[in-house]
XYZ file of C-alpha atoms in Angstrom:
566
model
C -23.772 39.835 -73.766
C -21.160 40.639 -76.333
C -22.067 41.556 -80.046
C -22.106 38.645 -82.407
C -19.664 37.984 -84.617
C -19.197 35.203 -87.126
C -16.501 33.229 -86.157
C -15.266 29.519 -86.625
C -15.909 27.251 -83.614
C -12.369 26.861 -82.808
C -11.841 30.595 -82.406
C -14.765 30.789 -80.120
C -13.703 27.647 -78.037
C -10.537 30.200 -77.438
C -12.742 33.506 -77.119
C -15.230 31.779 -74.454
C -12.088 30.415 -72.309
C -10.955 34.083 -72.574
C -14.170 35.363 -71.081
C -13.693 32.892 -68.321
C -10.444 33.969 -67.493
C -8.244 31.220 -68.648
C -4.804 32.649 -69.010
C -2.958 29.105 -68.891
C -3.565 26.307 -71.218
C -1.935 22.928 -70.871
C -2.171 20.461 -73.862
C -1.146 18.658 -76.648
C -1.723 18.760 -80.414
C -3.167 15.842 -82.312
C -5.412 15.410 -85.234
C -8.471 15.639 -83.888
C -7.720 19.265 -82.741
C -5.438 20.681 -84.980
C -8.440 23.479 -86.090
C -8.269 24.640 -82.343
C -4.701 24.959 -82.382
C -4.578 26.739 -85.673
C -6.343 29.539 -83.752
C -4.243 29.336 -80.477
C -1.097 30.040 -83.025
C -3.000 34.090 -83.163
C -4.222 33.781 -79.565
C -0.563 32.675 -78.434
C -0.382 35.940 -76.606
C -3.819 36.114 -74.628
C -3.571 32.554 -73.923
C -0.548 30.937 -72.425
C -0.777 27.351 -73.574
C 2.377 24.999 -72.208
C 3.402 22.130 -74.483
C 3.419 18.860 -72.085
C 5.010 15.444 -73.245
C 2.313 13.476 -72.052
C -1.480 13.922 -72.022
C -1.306 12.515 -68.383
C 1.058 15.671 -67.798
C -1.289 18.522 -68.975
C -4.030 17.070 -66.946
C -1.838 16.786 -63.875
C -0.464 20.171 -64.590
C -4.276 21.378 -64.523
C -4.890 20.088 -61.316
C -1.825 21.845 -59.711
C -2.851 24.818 -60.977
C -6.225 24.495 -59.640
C -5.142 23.354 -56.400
C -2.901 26.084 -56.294
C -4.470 29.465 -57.235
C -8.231 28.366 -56.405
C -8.976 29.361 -60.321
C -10.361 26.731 -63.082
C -7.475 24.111 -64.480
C -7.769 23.743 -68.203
C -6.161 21.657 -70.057
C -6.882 19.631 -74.085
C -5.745 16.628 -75.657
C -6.979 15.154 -79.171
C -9.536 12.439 -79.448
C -9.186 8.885 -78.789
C -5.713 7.956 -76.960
C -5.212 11.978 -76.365
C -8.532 11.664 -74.664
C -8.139 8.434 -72.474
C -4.223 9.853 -71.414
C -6.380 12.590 -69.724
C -8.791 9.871 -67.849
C -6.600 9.067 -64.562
C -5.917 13.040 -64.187
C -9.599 13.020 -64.550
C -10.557 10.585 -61.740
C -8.012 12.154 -59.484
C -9.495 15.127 -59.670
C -13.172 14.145 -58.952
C -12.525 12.117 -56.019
C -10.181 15.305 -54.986
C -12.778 17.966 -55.430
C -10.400 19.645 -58.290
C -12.093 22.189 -60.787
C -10.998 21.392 -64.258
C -12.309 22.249 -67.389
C -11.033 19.303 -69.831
C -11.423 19.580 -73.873
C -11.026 16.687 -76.040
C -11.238 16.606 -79.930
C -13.296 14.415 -81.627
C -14.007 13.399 -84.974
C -16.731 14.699 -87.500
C -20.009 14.239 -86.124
C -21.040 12.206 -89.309
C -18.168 9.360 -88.330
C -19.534 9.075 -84.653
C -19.810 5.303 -83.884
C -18.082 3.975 -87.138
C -14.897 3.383 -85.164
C -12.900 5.918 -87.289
C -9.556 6.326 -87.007
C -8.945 7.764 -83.278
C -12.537 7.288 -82.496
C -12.905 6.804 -78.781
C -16.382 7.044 -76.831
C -14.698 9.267 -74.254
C -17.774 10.629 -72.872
C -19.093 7.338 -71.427
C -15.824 6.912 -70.001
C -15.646 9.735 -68.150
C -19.157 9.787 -67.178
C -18.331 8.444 -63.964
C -15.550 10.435 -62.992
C -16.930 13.664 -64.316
C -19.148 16.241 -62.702
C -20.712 16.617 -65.865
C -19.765 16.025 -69.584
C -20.920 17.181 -73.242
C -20.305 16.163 -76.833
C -20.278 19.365 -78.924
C -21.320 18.415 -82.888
C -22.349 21.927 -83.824
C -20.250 24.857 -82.976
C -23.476 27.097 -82.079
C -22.909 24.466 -78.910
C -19.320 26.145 -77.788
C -19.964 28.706 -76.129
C -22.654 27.991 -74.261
C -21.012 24.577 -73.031
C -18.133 26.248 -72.280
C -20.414 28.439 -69.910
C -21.691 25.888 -68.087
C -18.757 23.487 -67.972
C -17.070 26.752 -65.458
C -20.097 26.972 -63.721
C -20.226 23.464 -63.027
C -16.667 22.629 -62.689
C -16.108 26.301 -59.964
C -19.140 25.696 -57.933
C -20.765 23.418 -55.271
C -18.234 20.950 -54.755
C -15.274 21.706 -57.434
C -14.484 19.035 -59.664
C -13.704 17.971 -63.513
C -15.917 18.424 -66.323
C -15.528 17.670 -69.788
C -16.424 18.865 -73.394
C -15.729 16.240 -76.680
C -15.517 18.357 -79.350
C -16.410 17.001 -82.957
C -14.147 18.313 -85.433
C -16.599 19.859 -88.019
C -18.035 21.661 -84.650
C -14.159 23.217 -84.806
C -14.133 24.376 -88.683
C -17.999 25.583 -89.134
C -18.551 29.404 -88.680
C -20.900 30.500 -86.173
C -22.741 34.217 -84.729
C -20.577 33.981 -81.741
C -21.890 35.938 -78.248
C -21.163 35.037 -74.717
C -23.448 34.715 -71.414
C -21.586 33.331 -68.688
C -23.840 30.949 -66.846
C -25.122 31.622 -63.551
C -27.328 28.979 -62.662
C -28.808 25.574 -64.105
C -32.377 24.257 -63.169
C -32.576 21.216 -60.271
C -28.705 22.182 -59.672
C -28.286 24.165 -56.851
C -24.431 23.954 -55.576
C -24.506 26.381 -52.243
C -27.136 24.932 -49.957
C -29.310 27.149 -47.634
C -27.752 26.602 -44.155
C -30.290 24.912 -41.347
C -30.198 27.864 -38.893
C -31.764 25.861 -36.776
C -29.573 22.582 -36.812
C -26.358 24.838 -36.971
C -27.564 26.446 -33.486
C -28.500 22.638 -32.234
C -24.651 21.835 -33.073
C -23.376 25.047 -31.331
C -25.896 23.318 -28.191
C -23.526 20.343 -28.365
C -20.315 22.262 -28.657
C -20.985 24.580 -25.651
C -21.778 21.019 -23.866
C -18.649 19.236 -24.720
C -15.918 18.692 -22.434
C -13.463 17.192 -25.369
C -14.411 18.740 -28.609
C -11.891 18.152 -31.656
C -12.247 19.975 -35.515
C -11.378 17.818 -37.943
C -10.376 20.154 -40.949
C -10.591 18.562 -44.557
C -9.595 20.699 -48.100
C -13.497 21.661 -48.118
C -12.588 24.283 -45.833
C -10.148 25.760 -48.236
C -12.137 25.274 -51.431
C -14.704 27.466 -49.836
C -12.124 29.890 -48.092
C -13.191 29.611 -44.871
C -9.772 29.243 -43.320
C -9.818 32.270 -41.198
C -13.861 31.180 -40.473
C -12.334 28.012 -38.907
C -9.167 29.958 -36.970
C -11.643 32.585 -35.371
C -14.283 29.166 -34.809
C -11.472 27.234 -32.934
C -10.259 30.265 -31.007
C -13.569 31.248 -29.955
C -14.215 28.041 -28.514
C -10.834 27.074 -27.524
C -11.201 23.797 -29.504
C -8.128 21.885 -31.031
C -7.879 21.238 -34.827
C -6.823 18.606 -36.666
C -6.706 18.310 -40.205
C -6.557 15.716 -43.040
C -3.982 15.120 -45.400
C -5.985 16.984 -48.108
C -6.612 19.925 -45.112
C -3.203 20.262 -44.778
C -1.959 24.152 -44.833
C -5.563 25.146 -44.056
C -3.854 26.071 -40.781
C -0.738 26.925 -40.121
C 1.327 24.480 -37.800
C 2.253 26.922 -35.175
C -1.402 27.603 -34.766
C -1.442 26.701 -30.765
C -4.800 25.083 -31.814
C -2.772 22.634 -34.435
C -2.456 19.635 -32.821
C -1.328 17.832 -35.988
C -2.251 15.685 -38.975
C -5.156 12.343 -38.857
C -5.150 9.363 -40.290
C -2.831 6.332 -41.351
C 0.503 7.996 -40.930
C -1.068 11.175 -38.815
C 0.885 12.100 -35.620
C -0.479 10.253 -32.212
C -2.050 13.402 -30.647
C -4.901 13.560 -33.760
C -5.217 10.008 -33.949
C -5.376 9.563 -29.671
C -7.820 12.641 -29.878
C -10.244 11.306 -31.733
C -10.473 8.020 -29.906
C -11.076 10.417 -26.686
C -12.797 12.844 -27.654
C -16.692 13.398 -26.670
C -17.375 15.686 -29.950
C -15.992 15.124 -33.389
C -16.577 18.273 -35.500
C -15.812 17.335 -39.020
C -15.825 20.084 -41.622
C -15.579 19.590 -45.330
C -13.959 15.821 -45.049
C -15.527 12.739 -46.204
C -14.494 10.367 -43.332
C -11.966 8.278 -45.821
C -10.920 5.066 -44.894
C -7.308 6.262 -44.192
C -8.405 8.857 -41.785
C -11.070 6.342 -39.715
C -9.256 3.177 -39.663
C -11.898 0.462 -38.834
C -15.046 2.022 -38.375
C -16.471 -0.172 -36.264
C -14.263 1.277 -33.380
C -13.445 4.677 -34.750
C -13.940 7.449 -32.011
C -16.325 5.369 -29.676
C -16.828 8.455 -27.112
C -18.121 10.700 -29.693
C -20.568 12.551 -30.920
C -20.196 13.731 -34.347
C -21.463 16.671 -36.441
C -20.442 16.455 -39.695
C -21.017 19.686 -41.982
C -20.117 19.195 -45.614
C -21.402 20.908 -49.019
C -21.841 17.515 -50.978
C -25.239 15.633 -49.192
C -23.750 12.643 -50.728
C -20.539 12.630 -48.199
C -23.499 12.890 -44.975
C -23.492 9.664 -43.543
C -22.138 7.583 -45.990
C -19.075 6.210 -44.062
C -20.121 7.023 -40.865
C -23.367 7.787 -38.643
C -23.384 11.356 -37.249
C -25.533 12.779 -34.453
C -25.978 16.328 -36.977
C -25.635 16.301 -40.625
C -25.331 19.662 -41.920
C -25.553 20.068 -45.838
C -23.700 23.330 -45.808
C -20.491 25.295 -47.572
C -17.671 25.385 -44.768
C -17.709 28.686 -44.577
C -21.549 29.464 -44.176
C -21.417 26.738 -41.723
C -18.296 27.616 -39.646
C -19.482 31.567 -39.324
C -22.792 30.239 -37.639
C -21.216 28.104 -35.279
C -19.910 31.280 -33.974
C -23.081 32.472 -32.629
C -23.570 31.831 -29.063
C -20.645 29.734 -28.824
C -19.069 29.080 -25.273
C -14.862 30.071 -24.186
C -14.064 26.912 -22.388
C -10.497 26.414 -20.741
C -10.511 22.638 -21.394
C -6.874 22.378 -19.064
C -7.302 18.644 -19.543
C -7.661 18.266 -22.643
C -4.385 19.789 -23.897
C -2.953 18.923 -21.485
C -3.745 15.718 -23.102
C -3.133 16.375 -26.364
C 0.645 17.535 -24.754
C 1.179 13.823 -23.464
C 0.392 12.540 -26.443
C 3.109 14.606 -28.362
C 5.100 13.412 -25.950
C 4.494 9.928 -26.899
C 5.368 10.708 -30.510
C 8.551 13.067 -29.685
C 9.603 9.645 -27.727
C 9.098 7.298 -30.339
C 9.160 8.544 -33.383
C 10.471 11.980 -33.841
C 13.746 11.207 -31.548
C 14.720 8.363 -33.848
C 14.197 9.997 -37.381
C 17.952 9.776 -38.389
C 20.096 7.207 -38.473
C 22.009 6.300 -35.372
C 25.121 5.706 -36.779
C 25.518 8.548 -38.946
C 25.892 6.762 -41.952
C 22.812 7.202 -43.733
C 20.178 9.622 -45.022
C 16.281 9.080 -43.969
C 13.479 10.621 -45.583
C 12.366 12.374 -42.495
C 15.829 13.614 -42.070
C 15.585 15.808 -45.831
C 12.061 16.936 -45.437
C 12.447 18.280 -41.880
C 15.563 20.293 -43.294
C 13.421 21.145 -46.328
C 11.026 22.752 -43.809
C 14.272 24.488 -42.202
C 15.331 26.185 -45.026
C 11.864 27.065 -46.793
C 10.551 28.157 -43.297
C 7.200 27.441 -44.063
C 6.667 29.737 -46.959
C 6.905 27.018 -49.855
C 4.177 25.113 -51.987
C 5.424 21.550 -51.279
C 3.796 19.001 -54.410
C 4.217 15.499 -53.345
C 3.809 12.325 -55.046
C 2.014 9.003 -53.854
C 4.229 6.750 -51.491
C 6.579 7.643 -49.026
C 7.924 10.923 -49.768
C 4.184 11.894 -49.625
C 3.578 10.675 -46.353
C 6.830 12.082 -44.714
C 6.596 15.690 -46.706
C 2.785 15.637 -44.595
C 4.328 14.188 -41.621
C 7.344 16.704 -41.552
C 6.814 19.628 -43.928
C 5.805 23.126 -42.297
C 3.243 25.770 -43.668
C 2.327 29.298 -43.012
C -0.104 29.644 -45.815
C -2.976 27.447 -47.102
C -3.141 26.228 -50.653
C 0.911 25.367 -49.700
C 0.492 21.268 -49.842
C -0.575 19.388 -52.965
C -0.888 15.614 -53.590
C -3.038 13.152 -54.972
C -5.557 11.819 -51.883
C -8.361 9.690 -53.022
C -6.685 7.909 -55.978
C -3.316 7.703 -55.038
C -1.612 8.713 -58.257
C 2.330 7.755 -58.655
C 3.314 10.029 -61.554
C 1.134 13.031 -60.197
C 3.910 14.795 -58.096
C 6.043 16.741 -61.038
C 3.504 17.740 -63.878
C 1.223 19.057 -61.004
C 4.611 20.354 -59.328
C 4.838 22.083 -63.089
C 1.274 23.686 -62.943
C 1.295 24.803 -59.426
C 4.211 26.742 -60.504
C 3.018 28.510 -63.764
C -0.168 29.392 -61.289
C 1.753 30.627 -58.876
C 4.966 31.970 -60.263
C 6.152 33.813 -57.502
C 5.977 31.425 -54.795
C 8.741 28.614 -54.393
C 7.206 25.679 -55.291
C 8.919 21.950 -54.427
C 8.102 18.757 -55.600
C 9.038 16.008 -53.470
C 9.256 13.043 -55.436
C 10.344 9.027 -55.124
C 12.005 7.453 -57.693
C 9.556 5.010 -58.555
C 6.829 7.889 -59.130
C 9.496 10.342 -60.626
C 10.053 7.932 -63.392
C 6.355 7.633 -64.106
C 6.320 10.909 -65.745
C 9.933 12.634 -65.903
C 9.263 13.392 -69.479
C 7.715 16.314 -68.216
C 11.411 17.753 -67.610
C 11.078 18.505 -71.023
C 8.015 20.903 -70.438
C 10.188 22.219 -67.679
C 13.049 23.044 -70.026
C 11.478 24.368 -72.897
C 9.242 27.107 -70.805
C 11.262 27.829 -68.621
C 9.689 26.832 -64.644
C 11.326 27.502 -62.246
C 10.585 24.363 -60.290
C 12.548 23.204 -57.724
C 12.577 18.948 -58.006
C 13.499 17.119 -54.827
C 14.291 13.124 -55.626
C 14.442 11.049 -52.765
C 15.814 7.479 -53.740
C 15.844 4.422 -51.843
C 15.820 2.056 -55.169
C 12.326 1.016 -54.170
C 8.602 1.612 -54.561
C 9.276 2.398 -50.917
C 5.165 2.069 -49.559
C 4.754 -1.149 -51.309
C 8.092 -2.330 -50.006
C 7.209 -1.098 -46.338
C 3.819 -3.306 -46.549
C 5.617 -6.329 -47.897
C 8.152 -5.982 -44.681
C 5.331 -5.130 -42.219
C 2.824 -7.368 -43.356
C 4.366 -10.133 -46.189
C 7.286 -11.672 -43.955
C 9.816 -9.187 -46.091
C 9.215 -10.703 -49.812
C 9.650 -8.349 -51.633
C 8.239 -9.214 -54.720
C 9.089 -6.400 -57.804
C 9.851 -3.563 -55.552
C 12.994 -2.948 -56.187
C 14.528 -0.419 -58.718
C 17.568 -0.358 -60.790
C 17.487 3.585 -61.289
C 19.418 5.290 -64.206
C 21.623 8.186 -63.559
C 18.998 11.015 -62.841
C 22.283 13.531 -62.623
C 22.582 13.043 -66.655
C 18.724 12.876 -67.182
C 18.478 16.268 -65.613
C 21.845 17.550 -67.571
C 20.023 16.740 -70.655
C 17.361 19.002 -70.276
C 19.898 21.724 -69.216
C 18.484 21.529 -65.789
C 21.213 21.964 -62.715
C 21.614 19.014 -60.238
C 23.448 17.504 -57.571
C 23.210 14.202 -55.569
C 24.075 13.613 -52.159
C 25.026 10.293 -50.487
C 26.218 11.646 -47.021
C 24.267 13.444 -43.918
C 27.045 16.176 -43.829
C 26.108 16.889 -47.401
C 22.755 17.861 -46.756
C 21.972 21.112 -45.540
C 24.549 22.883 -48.092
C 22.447 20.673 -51.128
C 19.067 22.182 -50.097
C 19.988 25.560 -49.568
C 21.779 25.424 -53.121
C 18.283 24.453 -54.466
C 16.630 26.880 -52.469
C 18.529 29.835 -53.785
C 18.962 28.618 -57.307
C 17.216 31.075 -59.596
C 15.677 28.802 -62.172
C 14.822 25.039 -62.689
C 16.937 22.374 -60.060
C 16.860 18.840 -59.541
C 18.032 17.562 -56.381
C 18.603 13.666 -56.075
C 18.846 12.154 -52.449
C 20.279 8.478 -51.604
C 18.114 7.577 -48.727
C 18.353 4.852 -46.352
C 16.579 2.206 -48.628
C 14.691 0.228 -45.831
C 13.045 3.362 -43.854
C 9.559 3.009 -42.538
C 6.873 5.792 -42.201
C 5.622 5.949 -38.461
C 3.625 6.076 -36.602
C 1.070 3.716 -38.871
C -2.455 2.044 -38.627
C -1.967 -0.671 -40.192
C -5.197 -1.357 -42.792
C -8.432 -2.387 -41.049
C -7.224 -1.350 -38.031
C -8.498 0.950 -35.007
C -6.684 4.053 -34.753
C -5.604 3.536 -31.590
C -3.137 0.393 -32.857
C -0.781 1.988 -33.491
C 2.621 1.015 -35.396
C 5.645 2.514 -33.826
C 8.484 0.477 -34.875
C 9.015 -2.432 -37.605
């Protein structure tokens, strides 16, 4: 425990973040919180905070950070509409399993519920998409909420918390002294493993003719991605993963056998209606990875192994629940576990990429030349990044084909919003991932509908300099709402079509480099110009405007009807 000092609570908000290793700060000033950023003006060199143009963008630009260097996102808005900016970021995050420390000001504790000016009750807002929050009135409260708020927000199952802080809390001097928390009473975030049930699941393993991993992000939040590559390999057992699993292991893994799910590729989805033993580890069984669940992988057994008891049969019924962290669980599963040769089972898994090569991946550009598809740019993307970028989608289309077509040698290498589904998320957390992971080449693939959500943040982009690398494909449509209106509402489309401004002259505004390219020939020579450009780029794509993400379950559907063409 340090010495005490006397200090004003705004100075030890900043001195407790320092303790818990916050280097990068993403917020915006407001009146609420103007003592805390009086103090970041002499703590402007410990603390790197990045001015965003939107509260939505600091909290986004949290949550890449998080999702890309496995530390704590931080990020701090002012009270009332500061505070409810952050509140989608927020509920992304918790249904994401994102660790993020938010801060909101609030204002003097003696004004609480006299609707003040800027008064919002932001803590019962965020009560239920929070992990915990905490309304600090005194500032002999900071540090000690700040303690726990890492603890909370780092451990167990990752997600947001939150701290409202009053302003007097900000301006009264305090003995400050830090204890970083280790531990809370009737919270206990690792769970013992059941040696016993683990070696009852390794029983049904060794038994199973047709076993199949299915790989969610828990198995990179608890770094157990080499735990689940020596698992597989000892067993000789496929692996699958789910969008949010995605880069846990690398595609040419001879294991991979691809992606599950709505838009996943045939041999995951035709796997799981075969197989005799699902083995699902840190994944919640989401609707868009089960289809309908009355018909969802009827040969089955299932042992499901996840850190949150909550996620253990609430979707589905399993034959072994095991309230573990991935990697405890996936190192015992090794002991006593059976080499099988299980010929007829890839060889299974080999027809079924067949099946896909056939219908899907032969027919990805357009016949005539003419035109450039969204599968087309991301599997060139993947071509010249070989598998080394961090590729931050947004929610629609480009999201679906960047999963669909993108390659990865290295986890923590594909971000995008899973459980909520936020347009808008793709370039702040594009921004973060970036100032996380500075030396990595970071993409984000955006559409134009969800570019245009939050493009401000080009402004962020130009004024600290990131050297992000911005990838626009346009097809003058919310192109997922449009491709469900074709499918499935006789082609109205009803208000899904954009008249888009020039993004060319957007981008030239905030001194960023572009180019646009209309024409197939063009393409190749346009992303390797991004590639090797040295700072921030902004490449704009015209895409074919009626192109279709297949294979697709349509909603409510069993995963084995399947959607190959329109």
């Amino acid at each position: 425990m340090a010495n005490k000092q006397k200090v004003k609570g705004g100075e030890a908000l900043l001195m407790a973040l320092l303790e818990e290793g916050t280097r990068d700060l993403f917020g915006y000033p407001g009146g609420q919180v103007i003592p805390i950023y009086d103090h970041l003006y002499d703590y402007r060199h410990r603390i790197n905070h990045i001015l965003t143009r939107h509260e939505q963008g600091a909290v986004h630009a949290a949550q890449g950070y998080a999702r890309a260097t496995g530390r704590v996102g931080v990020c701090i808005a002012t009270s009332g509409p500061g505070a409810t900016n952050l509140v989608t970021g927020i509920a992304d995050a918790m249904l994401d399993s994102t660790p993020l420390v938010c801060i909101t000001g609030q204002v003097p504790a003696t004004m609480l519920g006299t609707d003040a000016f800027q008064e919002a009750d932001i803590i019962s807002m965020t009560m239920p998409v929070t992990k915990w929050n905490y309304q600090v009135t005194s500032a002999s409260e900071i540090p000690r909420a700040v303690a726990k708020a890492f603890y909370i927000a780092r451990s167990g199952r990752p997600g947001p918390v939150l701290i409202d802080i009053a302003k007097n809390a900000q301006v009264e001097l305090m003995d400050y002294s830090y204890k970083p928390c280790l531990s809370l009473r009737s919270y206990h975030p690792r769970p013992v493993l059941d040696a016993e049930l683990a070696a009852q699941a390794v029983e049904l393993i060794n038994a199973a003719e047709r076993p199949l991993i299915l790989a969610g992000q828990g198995v990179k939040l608890s770094g157990a991605e080499q735990s689940l590559i020596e698992f597989a390999e000892t067993g000789n057992i496929p692996i699958a993963t789910t969008l949010m699993g995605i880069s846990a292991v690398a595609n040419d893994h001879p294991l991979f056998v691809g992606n599950l799910g709505m838009h996943g590729n045939v041999a995951a989805n035709e796997m799981t209606q075969h197989s005799d033993l699902l083995i699902a580890v840190g994944m919640r069984f989401s609707d868009r990875v089960t289809g309908d669940v009355r018909n969802y992988a009827p040969e089955a057994k299932i042992i499901h192994v996840d850190i949150d008891r909550a996620e253990l049969g609430k979707n589905l019924r399993v034959d072994i629940a095991l309230h573990a962290d991935a990697r405890d669980a996936l190192e015992a599963f090794k002991n006593g576990l059976q080499h099988r040769s299980r010929e007829a089972w890839f060889a299974f898994a080999r027809e079924q990429e067949a099946v896909e090569d056939e219908k899907v991946f032969s027919h990805t550009e357009d016949p005539q030349g003419r035109f450039i598809t969204m599968a087309q740019v991301i599997r060139q993307l993947a071509e010249v990044e070989r598998g080394e970028a961090v590729i931050v989608t947004d929610v629609g289309q480009n999201q679906m084909f960047s999963a669909r077509y993108s390659r990865f040698n290295t986890t923590r290498s594909f971000i995008t919003s899973g459980g909520l589904g936020t347009m808008g998320f793709g370039l702040p957390a594009a921004m973060g991932a970036k100032v996380g992971v500075p030396d990595r080449e970071v993409v984000a693939v955006l559409g134009d509908g969800g570019f245009q959500m939050t493009m401000q943040e080009l402004g962020t982009i130009m004024q600290n300099q990131i050297g992000l690398k911005i990838l626009v494909l346009n097809n003058s449509y919310l192109g997922m709402v449009r491709q469900w209106q074709q499918l499935f509402f006789n082609r109205r489309y009803s208000f899904t079509e954009l008249e888009n401004p020039d993004f060319s002259k957007i981008a030239a505004a905030y001194n960023i480099p572009s180019r646009r390219v209309t024409e197939p020939a063009q393409l190749g020579n346009a992303l390797r110009e991004m590639a090797a450009a040295k700072g921030a780029y902004l490449l704009e794509v015209a895409v074919l405007p009626e192109e279709n993400v297949f294979p697709m379950v349509p909603a409510g559907a069993s995963l084995s009807e399947l959607l190959y063409n329109d």
